CSV table of C-alpha atoms and ligand atoms in Angstrom, one decimal:
chain,number,residue,atom,x,y,z
A,16,MET,CA,15.3,20.1,-14.5
A,17,THR,CA,12.5,22.1,-16.0
A,18,ASP,CA,12.5,20.2,-19.3
A,19,GLU,CA,11.6,16.9,-17.5
A,20,PRO,CA,8.1,15.9,-18.3
A,21,LEU,CA,5.2,17.1,-16.0
A,22,VAL,CA,3.0,14.1,-15.1
A,23,LEU,CA,-0.4,14.2,-13.4
A,24,GLY,CA,-1.5,11.1,-11.6
A,25,ILE,CA,-5.0,10.2,-10.5
A,26,GLU,CA,-5.8,7.6,-7.8
A,27,THR,CA,-9.4,6.5,-6.9
A,28,SER,CA,-9.1,2.8,-6.1
A,29,CYS,CA,-10.6,3.0,-2.6
A,30,ASP,CA,-11.8,6.0,-0.5
A,31,GLU,CA,-9.1,8.6,-1.3
A,32,THR,CA,-9.4,10.8,-4.3
A,33,GLY,CA,-5.8,11.6,-5.0
A,34,VAL,CA,-4.2,13.9,-7.6
A,35,GLY,CA,-0.4,14.2,-7.7
A,36,ILE,CA,1.8,16.2,-9.9
A,37,VAL,CA,5.5,15.4,-10.4
A,38,ARG,CA,8.2,16.8,-12.7
A,39,GLY,CA,10.6,13.9,-13.2
A,40,ARG,CA,11.3,12.8,-9.6
A,41,THR,CA,10.2,16.1,-8.0
A,42,LEU,CA,6.9,16.1,-6.2
A,43,LEU,CA,5.1,19.4,-6.9
A,44,ALA,CA,1.6,18.6,-5.5
A,45,ASP,CA,-0.2,15.8,-3.7
A,46,ALA,CA,-3.8,16.8,-3.3
A,47,ILE,CA,-6.1,14.3,-1.5
A,48,ALA,CA,-9.8,14.3,-0.7
A,49,SER,CA,-10.9,11.4,1.5
A,50,SER,CA,-14.4,10.0,2.0
A,51,VAL,CA,-13.3,8.0,5.1
A,52,GLU,CA,-15.6,9.8,7.5
A,53,GLN,CA,-18.6,8.8,5.4
A,54,HIS,CA,-17.6,5.1,5.8
A,55,ALA,CA,-16.6,5.1,9.5
A,56,ARG,CA,-20.0,4.3,10.9
A,57,PHE,CA,-20.2,1.2,8.6
A,58,GLY,CA,-16.8,-0.1,9.8
A,59,GLY,CA,-15.5,-0.4,6.3
A,60,VAL,CA,-15.6,1.3,2.9
A,61,VAL,CA,-19.0,1.3,1.2
A,62,PRO,CA,-18.2,1.1,-2.6
A,63,GLU,CA,-21.2,3.1,-3.8
A,64,VAL,CA,-20.5,5.9,-1.3
A,65,ALA,CA,-16.9,6.0,-2.3
A,66,SER,CA,-17.7,6.2,-6.1
A,67,ARG,CA,-20.1,9.1,-5.5
A,68,ALA,CA,-17.5,10.9,-3.4
A,69,HIS,CA,-14.9,10.5,-6.1
A,70,LEU,CA,-17.2,12.0,-8.6
A,71,GLU,CA,-17.8,15.1,-6.4
A,72,ALA,CA,-14.2,15.5,-5.4
A,73,MET,CA,-12.4,14.9,-8.7
A,74,VAL,CA,-12.5,18.3,-10.4
A,75,PRO,CA,-11.8,20.3,-7.2
A,76,THR,CA,-8.9,18.0,-6.3
A,77,ILE,CA,-7.4,18.4,-9.8
A,78,GLU,CA,-7.8,22.2,-9.5
A,79,ARG,CA,-6.2,22.1,-6.0
A,80,ALA,CA,-3.2,20.0,-7.3
A,81,CYS,CA,-2.6,22.4,-10.2
A,82,ALA,CA,-2.8,25.5,-7.9
A,83,THR,CA,-0.3,24.0,-5.4
A,84,ALA,CA,2.1,22.9,-8.2
A,85,GLY,CA,1.7,26.3,-9.8
A,86,VAL,CA,1.0,24.8,-13.2
A,87,ALA,CA,-1.9,24.9,-15.7
A,88,LEU,CA,-3.5,21.7,-17.0
A,89,ALA,CA,-2.2,22.7,-20.5
A,90,ASP,CA,1.4,22.3,-19.1
A,91,VAL,CA,0.8,18.6,-18.3
A,92,ASP,CA,2.8,16.3,-20.6
A,93,ALA,CA,1.2,12.9,-19.6
A,94,VAL,CA,-1.6,11.6,-17.5
A,95,ALA,CA,-1.4,8.5,-15.3
A,96,VAL,CA,-4.2,6.7,-13.5
A,97,THR,CA,-4.7,3.7,-11.3
A,98,HIS,CA,-6.8,1.3,-13.4
A,99,GLY,CA,-6.7,-1.6,-10.9
A,100,PRO,CA,-6.9,-3.3,-8.5
A,101,GLY,CA,-9.5,-1.8,-6.3
A,102,LEU,CA,-13.3,-1.1,-6.1
A,103,ALA,CA,-14.7,-1.2,-9.6
A,104,GLY,CA,-17.0,1.8,-9.4
A,105,ALA,CA,-14.4,3.9,-7.7
A,106,LEU,CA,-11.7,3.0,-10.3
A,107,LEU,CA,-14.1,3.9,-13.1
A,108,VAL,CA,-14.3,7.5,-11.9
A,109,GLY,CA,-10.5,7.9,-12.0
A,110,VAL,CA,-10.2,6.1,-15.3
A,111,ALA,CA,-12.9,8.1,-17.0
A,112,SER,CA,-11.5,11.4,-15.7
A,113,ALA,CA,-8.0,10.5,-16.8
A,114,LYS,CA,-9.2,9.6,-20.3
A,115,ALA,CA,-11.1,12.9,-20.5
A,116,LEU,CA,-8.0,14.8,-19.6
A,117,ALA,CA,-5.7,12.9,-21.9
A,118,LEU,CA,-8.1,13.3,-24.8
A,119,GLY,CA,-8.8,16.9,-24.1
A,120,LEU,CA,-5.1,17.8,-23.7
A,121,GLY,CA,-4.0,15.5,-26.5
A,122,LYS,CA,-1.4,13.9,-24.2
A,123,PRO,CA,-0.5,10.3,-23.5
A,124,LEU,CA,-2.4,8.2,-20.9
A,125,TYR,CA,-0.7,5.6,-18.7
A,126,GLY,CA,-3.0,3.1,-16.9
A,127,VAL,CA,-1.0,1.8,-14.0
A,128,ASN,CA,-1.2,-0.8,-11.3
A,129,HIS,CA,-2.0,0.5,-7.8
A,130,LEU,CA,0.3,-1.9,-6.1
A,131,ALA,CA,3.3,-1.1,-8.3
A,132,ALA,CA,2.6,2.6,-7.6
A,133,HIS,CA,2.9,2.0,-3.8
A,134,VAL,CA,6.4,0.8,-4.6
A,135,ALA,CA,7.3,3.5,-7.2
A,136,VAL,CA,6.4,6.4,-4.9
A,137,ASP,CA,9.6,6.0,-2.9
A,138,ARG,CA,11.6,7.4,-5.8
A,139,LEU,CA,10.1,10.8,-5.0
A,140,GLU,CA,11.7,10.7,-1.5
A,141,HIS,CA,14.8,8.5,-1.6
A,142,GLY,CA,15.9,8.6,-5.3
A,143,GLU,CA,15.6,6.0,-8.0
A,144,LEU,CA,14.6,2.6,-6.7
A,145,PRO,CA,17.5,0.1,-6.9
A,146,GLU,CA,16.6,-2.8,-9.2
A,147,PRO,CA,16.5,-5.5,-8.3
A,148,CYS,CA,15.0,-4.8,-4.9
A,149,LEU,CA,12.6,-6.7,-2.7
A,150,ALA,CA,9.3,-5.0,-2.0
A,151,LEU,CA,7.1,-5.7,1.0
A,152,LEU,CA,3.7,-4.4,0.0
A,153,VAL,CA,1.3,-4.2,2.9
A,154,SER,CA,-2.1,-2.4,2.5
A,155,GLY,CA,-5.7,-2.8,3.3
A,156,GLY,CA,-6.3,-5.2,0.5
A,157,HIS,CA,-2.9,-6.8,-0.2
A,158,SER,CA,0.1,-8.3,1.6
A,159,SER,CA,2.8,-9.4,-0.9
A,160,LEU,CA,6.5,-9.9,-1.2
A,161,LEU,CA,7.6,-8.8,-4.7
A,162,ARG,CA,10.9,-9.2,-6.5
A,163,VAL,CA,11.2,-6.0,-8.5
A,164,THR,CA,13.6,-6.0,-11.4
A,165,ASP,CA,11.8,-3.4,-13.5
A,166,ILE,CA,9.1,-1.3,-11.8
A,167,THR,CA,7.6,-0.4,-15.2
A,168,GLY,CA,7.0,-4.1,-16.0
A,169,GLY,CA,9.1,-3.8,-19.1
A,170,GLY,CA,11.6,-6.5,-18.3
A,171,THR,CA,13.1,-8.5,-21.1
A,172,ASP,CA,10.5,-11.2,-20.5
A,173,GLY,CA,7.7,-8.6,-20.2
A,174,GLY,CA,7.9,-8.9,-16.4
A,175,GLY,CA,9.6,-7.0,-13.7
A,176,VAL,CA,7.4,-7.2,-10.7
A,177,ASP,CA,7.2,-10.8,-9.7
A,178,PRO,CA,5.4,-12.1,-6.6
A,179,MET,CA,7.4,-14.4,-4.3
A,180,GLY,CA,4.6,-14.7,-1.7
A,181,ALA,CA,1.3,-13.2,-0.6
A,182,THR,CA,-1.3,-13.5,2.1
A,183,ILE,CA,-3.5,-16.6,1.9
A,184,ASP,CA,-6.3,-15.0,3.8
A,185,ASP,CA,-6.6,-11.5,5.3
A,186,ALA,CA,-4.3,-8.6,4.3
A,187,ALA,CA,-2.2,-7.1,7.0
A,188,GLY,CA,-4.2,-3.8,7.0
A,189,GLU,CA,-7.5,-5.8,7.1
A,190,ALA,CA,-6.2,-7.5,10.2
A,191,PHE,CA,-5.4,-4.1,11.8
A,192,ASP,CA,-8.9,-2.9,10.9
A,193,LYS,CA,-10.6,-6.0,12.3
A,194,VAL,CA,-8.7,-6.1,15.5
A,195,ALA,CA,-9.2,-2.3,16.0
A,196,ARG,CA,-13.0,-2.9,15.7
A,197,LEU,CA,-12.8,-5.7,18.3
A,198,LEU,CA,-11.0,-3.3,20.7
A,199,GLY,CA,-13.6,-0.6,20.1
A,200,LEU,CA,-11.2,1.6,18.1
A,201,PRO,CA,-12.5,3.7,15.1
A,202,PHE,CA,-12.1,2.8,11.4
A,203,PRO,CA,-9.6,2.6,9.7
A,204,GLY,CA,-8.0,0.9,12.7
A,205,GLY,CA,-4.3,0.8,11.7
A,206,PRO,CA,-3.3,4.3,12.9
A,207,HIS,CA,-5.4,3.8,16.1
A,208,ILE,CA,-3.7,0.5,17.0
A,209,ASP,CA,-0.3,2.1,16.2
A,210,ARG,CA,-1.1,4.9,18.7
A,211,ALA,CA,-2.6,2.7,21.4
A,212,ALA,CA,0.3,0.3,21.2
A,213,ARG,CA,2.8,3.0,22.2
A,214,GLU,CA,1.4,2.9,25.7
A,215,GLY,CA,1.3,-1.0,25.8
A,216,ASP,CA,3.7,-3.9,26.4
A,217,ARG,CA,4.5,-5.7,23.2
A,218,VAL,CA,5.4,-8.9,25.0
A,219,ALA,CA,2.4,-8.9,27.3
A,220,ILE,CA,0.6,-11.6,25.2
A,221,ASP,CA,2.2,-14.2,23.0
A,222,PHE,CA,0.0,-14.1,19.9
A,223,PRO,CA,0.6,-16.6,17.1
A,224,ARG,CA,2.9,-15.9,14.2
A,225,GLY,CA,1.1,-17.1,11.1
A,226,LEU,CA,2.7,-19.6,8.7
A,227,SER,CA,5.9,-19.7,10.7
A,228,SER,CA,6.1,-23.3,11.9
A,229,ARG,CA,8.7,-25.5,10.3
A,230,ARG,CA,6.0,-27.4,8.4
A,231,ASP,CA,4.2,-24.3,7.2
A,232,LEU,CA,7.5,-22.8,6.0
A,233,GLU,CA,8.1,-25.8,3.7
A,234,ARG,CA,5.0,-24.8,1.6
A,235,HIS,CA,4.5,-21.2,2.5
A,236,ARG,CA,8.0,-19.8,3.2
A,237,PHE,CA,7.1,-16.3,1.8
A,238,ASP,CA,3.3,-16.3,2.3
A,239,PHE,CA,1.4,-14.7,5.1
A,240,SER,CA,-1.7,-15.6,7.1
A,241,PHE,CA,-3.4,-13.2,9.5
A,242,SER,CA,-6.8,-14.7,10.0
A,243,GLY,CA,-5.6,-17.1,12.8
A,244,LEU,CA,-4.0,-14.2,14.6
A,245,LYS,CA,-7.2,-12.2,14.4
A,246,THR,CA,-9.2,-15.1,15.8
A,247,ALA,CA,-6.6,-15.5,18.6
A,248,VAL,CA,-7.0,-11.9,19.6
A,249,ALA,CA,-10.8,-12.2,19.5
A,250,ARG,CA,-10.7,-15.3,21.8
A,251,TRP,CA,-8.3,-13.6,24.2
A,252,VAL,CA,-10.5,-10.5,24.4
A,253,GLU,CA,-13.7,-12.6,24.8
A,254,ALA,CA,-12.1,-14.6,27.7
A,255,ARG,CA,-11.1,-11.4,29.4
A,256,GLU,CA,-14.6,-9.9,29.0
A,257,ARG,CA,-16.2,-13.1,30.4
A,258,SER,CA,-14.0,-13.0,33.4
A,259,GLY,CA,-15.3,-9.5,34.1
A,260,GLU,CA,-11.8,-8.0,34.0
A,261,PRO,CA,-11.1,-4.9,31.9
A,262,VAL,CA,-9.5,-5.5,28.5
A,263,PRO,CA,-6.0,-4.0,28.5
A,264,VAL,CA,-6.4,-2.3,25.1
A,265,ALA,CA,-2.9,-0.9,24.9
A,266,ASP,CA,-1.3,-4.3,25.7
A,267,VAL,CA,-3.5,-6.2,23.2
A,268,ALA,CA,-2.7,-3.6,20.5
A,269,ALA,CA,1.0,-3.7,21.2
A,270,SER,CA,1.2,-7.5,21.3
A,271,PHE,CA,-1.0,-7.9,18.1
A,272,GLN,CA,1.1,-5.3,16.3
A,273,GLU,CA,4.3,-7.1,17.3
A,274,ALA,CA,3.0,-10.4,15.9
A,275,VAL,CA,2.1,-8.8,12.6
A,276,CYS,CA,5.4,-6.9,12.2
A,277,ASP,CA,7.5,-9.8,13.4
A,278,VAL,CA,6.2,-12.1,10.6
A,279,LEU,CA,6.3,-9.4,7.9
A,280,VAL,CA,9.9,-8.3,8.7
A,281,ARG,CA,11.2,-11.9,9.2
A,282,LYS,CA,9.7,-13.1,5.9
A,283,ALA,CA,10.8,-10.0,3.9
A,284,LEU,CA,14.4,-10.3,5.1
A,285,ASP,CA,14.4,-14.1,4.4
A,286,ALA,CA,13.1,-13.4,0.9
A,287,ALA,CA,15.8,-10.8,0.3
A,288,ALA,CA,18.5,-13.1,1.6
A,289,SER,CA,17.2,-16.0,-0.6
A,290,GLU,CA,17.6,-13.8,-3.7
A,291,GLY,CA,20.8,-12.1,-2.6
A,292,ILE,CA,19.0,-8.7,-2.7
A,293,GLU,CA,20.3,-6.0,-0.4
A,294,ASP,CA,17.6,-3.4,-0.8
A,295,LEU,CA,14.2,-3.8,0.9
A,296,MET,CA,11.4,-1.4,0.1
A,297,ILE,CA,8.3,-1.3,2.3
A,298,GLY,CA,5.1,0.3,0.8
A,299,GLY,CA,1.3,0.5,1.3
A,300,GLY,CA,-0.8,1.8,4.1
A,301,VAL,CA,0.6,-0.5,6.8
A,302,ALA,CA,4.1,0.7,6.0
A,303,ALA,CA,3.0,3.9,7.9
A,304,ASN,CA,3.1,1.8,11.1
A,305,SER,CA,5.8,3.1,13.4
A,306,ARG,CA,6.7,-0.3,14.9
A,307,LEU,CA,7.0,-1.9,11.4
A,308,ARG,CA,9.4,0.9,10.4
A,309,ALA,CA,11.5,0.6,13.5
A,310,MET,CA,11.7,-3.2,13.5
A,311,ALA,CA,12.6,-3.4,9.8
A,312,GLU,CA,15.4,-0.8,10.2
A,313,GLU,CA,16.8,-2.6,13.2
A,314,ARG,CA,16.7,-6.1,11.9
A,315,ALA,CA,17.8,-5.2,8.4
A,316,ALA,CA,20.8,-3.3,9.7
A,317,GLU,CA,22.0,-6.4,11.4
A,318,LEU,CA,22.0,-8.2,8.1
A,319,GLY,CA,23.5,-5.4,6.0
A,320,VAL,CA,20.2,-4.8,4.1
A,321,ARG,CA,19.2,-1.2,3.3
A,322,VAL,CA,15.6,-0.3,4.0
A,323,ARG,CA,13.5,2.3,2.2
A,324,VAL,CA,10.2,3.4,3.5
A,325,PRO,CA,8.4,6.5,2.2
A,326,ARG,CA,7.1,9.0,4.8
A,327,PRO,CA,3.7,7.9,6.2
A,328,GLY,CA,1.7,10.3,4.0
A,329,LEU,CA,3.1,8.7,0.9
A,330,CYS,CA,2.5,5.1,2.2
A,331,THR,CA,-1.3,5.5,2.4
A,332,ASP,CA,-3.2,5.9,-0.9
A,333,ASN,CA,-2.4,9.1,-2.8
A,334,GLY,CA,-2.1,10.6,-6.2
A,335,ALA,CA,1.7,11.2,-6.0
A,336,MET,CA,2.4,7.5,-6.2
A,337,VAL,CA,0.5,7.2,-9.5
A,338,ALA,CA,2.3,10.2,-10.9
A,339,ALA,CA,5.6,8.8,-9.7
A,340,LEU,CA,5.1,5.5,-11.6
A,341,GLY,CA,3.7,7.4,-14.6
A,342,SER,CA,6.7,9.5,-14.8
A,343,THR,CA,9.0,6.4,-14.7
A,344,MET,CA,6.9,5.1,-17.7
A,345,VAL,CA,7.6,8.3,-19.6
A,346,ALA,CA,11.3,8.3,-18.7
A,347,ARG,CA,11.8,4.7,-19.8
A,348,GLY,CA,9.9,5.3,-23.1
A,349,ARG,CA,7.1,2.8,-22.4
A,350,THR,CA,4.2,2.8,-24.9
A,351,PRO,CA,1.2,4.7,-23.5
A,352,SER,CA,-2.1,2.8,-22.8
A,353,PRO,CA,-5.0,2.8,-25.3
A,354,LEU,CA,-7.9,5.2,-24.7
A,355,ASP,CA,-10.3,2.2,-24.3
A,356,LEU,CA,-8.4,1.4,-21.1
A,357,PRO,CA,-10.7,-0.6,-18.8
A,358,ALA,CA,-10.9,-0.5,-15.0
A,359,ASP,CA,-9.9,-3.9,-13.6
A,360,SER,CA,-10.8,-4.5,-10.0
A,361,SER,CA,-8.7,-7.7,-9.8
A,362,LEU,CA,-5.7,-6.6,-11.8
A,363,PRO,CA,-2.8,-8.9,-11.0
A,364,VAL,CA,0.3,-7.3,-9.5
A,365,THR,CA,2.4,-8.5,-12.5
A,366,ASP,CA,0.4,-6.2,-14.9
A,367,VAL,CA,2.1,-2.9,-14.2
A,368,LEU,CA,1.1,-1.0,-17.3
A,369,ALA,CA,-2.1,-1.3,-19.4
A,370,VAL,CA,-1.2,-2.2,-23.0
A,371,ALA,CA,-3.3,-2.4,-26.1
A,372,ARG,CA,-5.2,-5.7,-26.3
B,426,KG4,O1,-2.6,1.4,1.0
B,426,KG4,P1,-3.8,1.9,1.7
B,426,KG4,O2,-4.0,3.3,2.1
B,426,KG4,O3,-5.1,1.5,1.0
B,426,KG4,C1,-5.2,0.2,0.3
B,426,KG4,O4,-4.7,0.2,-0.8
B,426,KG4,O5,-5.7,-0.7,0.9
B,426,KG4,O6,-3.9,1.0,3.1
B,426,KG4,C2,-4.9,1.2,4.0
B,426,KG4,C3,-4.6,0.3,5.2
B,426,KG4,C4,-5.8,0.2,6.2
B,426,KG4,O7,-6.1,-1.1,6.5
B,426,KG4,C5,-5.2,1.0,7.4
B,426,KG4,O8,-5.7,0.5,8.7
B,426,KG4,C6,-3.7,0.6,7.3
B,426,KG4,O9,-3.5,0.7,5.9
B,426,KG4,N1,-2.9,1.6,8.0
B,426,KG4,C7,-2.1,1.3,9.0
B,426,KG4,C8,-1.5,2.5,9.5
B,426,KG4,N2,-1.9,3.5,8.7
B,426,KG4,C9,-2.7,2.9,7.8
B,426,KG4,N3,-1.8,0.1,9.6
B,426,KG4,C10,-1.0,0.0,10.6
B,426,KG4,N4,-0.4,1.1,11.2
B,426,KG4,C11,-0.6,2.3,10.6
B,426,KG4,N5,0.0,3.4,11.2
B,427,ZN,ZN1,-3.2,1.2,-1.5
């Protein structure tokens, strides 16, 4: 075990400064500093505030991760970092820090994709990811169905993480955040809707299921749309307020959550069936949602599909996921990234590892 490489991963794509340390598949430390409280009063992440917070938190978070793991920086065999997608200024702090570490330590650097890292993290909890597997990636910025044949992107055709569908408007997490705001719940809204929904009736209101009509399915079988749902919730709440009746927050939260989860799970299982894939991985911040986890387990079991969802703390942004993907890169002998590695705010999901240009 101990001769497996020690990989340090850095995550700064949004508002969490994450530093994870893994040895092989073993998670040794997952240190996080969040600037979420500084953004809450704006109802969304303020990029400039996030970048400054990363700058302040980076060195203490690295030190905390090393202390927890009981290792010294000199023990690190490779450094991995999220180089996209995400907020440009925030990514730059992580990328610059990772380069400095790699250069100072004389160790290889792996610039990896944030979205693939959300998938790779599950190997730390449930063992190596089966390939092929179907990944439902649901976060604040993305909602995608991915066919994963090589999580390092090193497939025979240079691929390995291939999109089957994605949202055509809002991401699932964005919908949670916007609906939470409408209901007067704090930012980020996902966990608050999740909590409020536990007291509510999920069939109280029949909210629309986006891109699910027969006609939509012809063109958008594996795509998602959540903006119509968000508008439907807004109209419903407005009508209630106009009538002078109180808004039943728990029922609205539960019915909205049901509509989101229903579409996500149905399309994910349809995509798996269409590819003959029997393993479904769910990752990203929204995968922390309790109803999504329960519904996916239940419906997948009926179809004989195995579901893997990391524990909630590994679903939301963290450094362990970056270390988990970095350590897979090392294990599979992928060529490290060049030290002129850029930050790429709109990095496509298919670009899993930064290579020399
Ligand atoms: O993956 P993530 O931490 O950051 C991005 O890469 O975007 O995802 C953050 C998103 C937010 O929109 C947040 O509201 C949502 O994940 N989220 C949840 C839950 N926990 C976090 N959504 C629904 N239920 C939750 N329990
Ligand atoms: Zn994320």
